[in-house]
Short mmCIF file of C-alpha atoms in Angstrom, two decimals:
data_model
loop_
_atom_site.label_atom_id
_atom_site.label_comp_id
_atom_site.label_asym_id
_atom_site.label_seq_id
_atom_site.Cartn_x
_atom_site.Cartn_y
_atom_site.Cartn_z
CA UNK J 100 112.67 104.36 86.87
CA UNK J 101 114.73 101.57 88.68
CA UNK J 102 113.07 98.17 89.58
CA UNK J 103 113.74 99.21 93.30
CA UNK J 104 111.98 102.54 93.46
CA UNK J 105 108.80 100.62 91.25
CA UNK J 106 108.84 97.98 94.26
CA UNK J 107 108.76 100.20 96.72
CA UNK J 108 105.72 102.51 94.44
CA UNK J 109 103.52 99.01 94.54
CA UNK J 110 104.47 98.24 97.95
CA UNK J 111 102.97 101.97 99.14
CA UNK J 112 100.17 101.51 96.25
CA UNK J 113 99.31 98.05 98.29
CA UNK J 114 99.59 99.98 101.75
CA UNK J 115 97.31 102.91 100.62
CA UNK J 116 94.52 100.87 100.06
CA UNK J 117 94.63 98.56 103.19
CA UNK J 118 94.30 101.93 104.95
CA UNK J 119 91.28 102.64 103.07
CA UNK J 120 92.52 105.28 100.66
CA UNK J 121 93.28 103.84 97.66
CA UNK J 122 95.02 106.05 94.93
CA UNK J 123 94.82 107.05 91.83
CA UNK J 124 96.61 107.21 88.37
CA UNK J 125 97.25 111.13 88.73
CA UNK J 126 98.79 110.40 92.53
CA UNK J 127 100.89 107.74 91.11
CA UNK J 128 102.23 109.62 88.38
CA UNK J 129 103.32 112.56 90.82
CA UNK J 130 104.16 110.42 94.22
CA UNK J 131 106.94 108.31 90.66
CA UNK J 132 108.07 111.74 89.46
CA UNK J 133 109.10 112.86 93.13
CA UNK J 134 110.85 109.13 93.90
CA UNK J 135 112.53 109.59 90.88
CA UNK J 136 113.79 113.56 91.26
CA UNK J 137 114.99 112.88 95.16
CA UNK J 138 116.76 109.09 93.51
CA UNK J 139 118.18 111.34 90.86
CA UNK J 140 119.55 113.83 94.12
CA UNK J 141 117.27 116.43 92.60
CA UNK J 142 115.54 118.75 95.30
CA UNK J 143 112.19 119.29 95.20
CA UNK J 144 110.94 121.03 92.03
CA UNK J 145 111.31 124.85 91.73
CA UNK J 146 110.52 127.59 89.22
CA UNK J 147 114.42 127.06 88.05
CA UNK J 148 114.70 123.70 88.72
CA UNK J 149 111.31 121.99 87.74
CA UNK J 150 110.78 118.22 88.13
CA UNK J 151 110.83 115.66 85.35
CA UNK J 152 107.01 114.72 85.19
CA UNK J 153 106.14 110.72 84.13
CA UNK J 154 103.90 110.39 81.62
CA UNK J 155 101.13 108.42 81.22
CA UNK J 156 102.76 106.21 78.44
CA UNK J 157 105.06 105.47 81.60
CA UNK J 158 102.15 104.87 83.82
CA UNK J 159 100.86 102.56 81.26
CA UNK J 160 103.55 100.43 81.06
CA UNK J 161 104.22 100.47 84.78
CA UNK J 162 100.35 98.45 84.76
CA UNK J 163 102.07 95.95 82.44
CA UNK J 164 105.42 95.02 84.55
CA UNK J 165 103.06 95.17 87.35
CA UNK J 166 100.33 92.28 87.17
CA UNK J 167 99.53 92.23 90.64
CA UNK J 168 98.13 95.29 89.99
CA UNK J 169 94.89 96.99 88.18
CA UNK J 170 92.23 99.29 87.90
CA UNK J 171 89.14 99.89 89.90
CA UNK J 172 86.20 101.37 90.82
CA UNK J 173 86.85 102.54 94.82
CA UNK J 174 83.23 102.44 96.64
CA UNK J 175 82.65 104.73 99.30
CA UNK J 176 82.16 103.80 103.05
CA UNK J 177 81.90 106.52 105.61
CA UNK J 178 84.16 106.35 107.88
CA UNK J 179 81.77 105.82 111.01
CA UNK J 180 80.84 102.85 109.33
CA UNK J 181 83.63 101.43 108.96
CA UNK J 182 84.46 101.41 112.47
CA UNK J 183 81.52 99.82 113.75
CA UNK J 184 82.78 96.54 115.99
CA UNK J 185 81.11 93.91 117.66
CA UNK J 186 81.82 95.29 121.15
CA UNK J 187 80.45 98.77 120.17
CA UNK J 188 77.15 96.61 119.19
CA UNK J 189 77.13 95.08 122.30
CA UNK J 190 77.77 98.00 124.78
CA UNK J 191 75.15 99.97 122.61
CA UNK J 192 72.49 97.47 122.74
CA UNK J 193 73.45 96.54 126.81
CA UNK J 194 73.19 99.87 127.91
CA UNK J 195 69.63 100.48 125.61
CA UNK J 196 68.09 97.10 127.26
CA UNK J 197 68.90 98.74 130.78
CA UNK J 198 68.07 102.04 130.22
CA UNK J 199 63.79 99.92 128.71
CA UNK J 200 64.39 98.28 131.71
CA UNK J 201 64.72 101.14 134.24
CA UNK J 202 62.20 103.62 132.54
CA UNK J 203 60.21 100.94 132.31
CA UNK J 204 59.36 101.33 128.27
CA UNK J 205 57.52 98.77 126.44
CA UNK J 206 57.23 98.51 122.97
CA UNK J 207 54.21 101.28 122.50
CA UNK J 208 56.80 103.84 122.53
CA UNK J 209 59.35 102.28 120.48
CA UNK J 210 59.23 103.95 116.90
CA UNK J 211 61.18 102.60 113.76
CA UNK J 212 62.56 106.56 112.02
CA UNK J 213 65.69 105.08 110.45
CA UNK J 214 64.35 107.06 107.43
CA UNK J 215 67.32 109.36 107.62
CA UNK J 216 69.70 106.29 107.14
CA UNK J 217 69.70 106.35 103.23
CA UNK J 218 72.54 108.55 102.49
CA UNK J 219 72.61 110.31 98.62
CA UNK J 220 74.83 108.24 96.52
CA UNK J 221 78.39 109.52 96.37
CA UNK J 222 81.11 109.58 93.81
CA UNK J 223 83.08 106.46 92.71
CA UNK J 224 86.48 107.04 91.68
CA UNK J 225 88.59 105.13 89.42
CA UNK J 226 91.69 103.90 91.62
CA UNK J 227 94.70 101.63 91.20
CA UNK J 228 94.29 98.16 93.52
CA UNK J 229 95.90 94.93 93.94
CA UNK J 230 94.57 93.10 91.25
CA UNK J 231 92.47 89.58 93.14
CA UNK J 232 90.90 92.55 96.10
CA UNK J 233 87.28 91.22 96.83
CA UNK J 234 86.22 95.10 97.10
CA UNK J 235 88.32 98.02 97.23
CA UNK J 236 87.02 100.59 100.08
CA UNK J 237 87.27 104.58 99.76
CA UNK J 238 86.92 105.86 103.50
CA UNK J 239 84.70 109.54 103.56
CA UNK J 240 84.58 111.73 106.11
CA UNK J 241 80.87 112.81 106.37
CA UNK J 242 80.50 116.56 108.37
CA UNK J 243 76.84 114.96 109.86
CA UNK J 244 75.45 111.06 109.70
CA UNK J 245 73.41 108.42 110.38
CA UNK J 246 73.39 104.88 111.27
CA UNK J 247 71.21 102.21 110.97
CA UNK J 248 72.20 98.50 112.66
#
């Protein structure tokens, strides 16, 4: 594979996990093979024509020219989480102090029931990061949550 069409591989590798979906080896391999068929002028792969796959010898050595680069272990963040900002905070606490304020509530009838904030532990997946990344997010899209601030 050419030294341009690797750049550009790291450079989307790089992207993918800024946007919170970092990828991994098996996406690599097939997002390489594809560069390399349409760089070659090859259409996509048919039942007559069928695309050149990479191997993972080739992925291997793509690691090694690549420092910048390594494995990791993605953790999971929902989504909804991750989009929690201080002005949301701020709005949702504002509007709860004037809602006690006009209903008149006083702490007997606050509960605590944040029970239903521990979420079952989800899969970790083994992805492909820039190699110095403090933590290396995996966003989830949860049908149903809870949050606890």
């Amino acid at each position: 594979m050419p030294a341009e069409l690797e750049q550009d591989l790291v450079e989307w590798i790089a992207a993918m996990q800024r946007c919170g979906m970092p990828v991994e080896r098996k996406y690599i391999i097939a997002k390489a093979s594809t560069m390399l068929a349409v760089a070659a002028g090859r259409s996509m792969p048919t039942c007559t024509t069928p695309m050149r796959i990479l191997t993972s010898g080739w992925y291997r050595r793509f690691l090694q020219r690549h420092p910048s680069l390594s494995n990791r272990i993605a953790q999971c963040i929902a989504r909804v989480r991750n989009t929690v900002d201080g002005e949301g905070t701020s709005i949702l606490f504002n509007t709860l102090e004037k809602l006690f304020i006009e209903m008149k509530i006083d702490g007997m009838r606050i509960f605590n029931m944040d029970e239903t904030s521990f979420m079952p532990k989800t899969a970790r997946r083994k992805v492909v990061a820039v190699r110095g990344s403090t933590n290396v997010w995996r966003k989830e899209t949860k049908p149903s949550f809870h949050m606890t601030m």
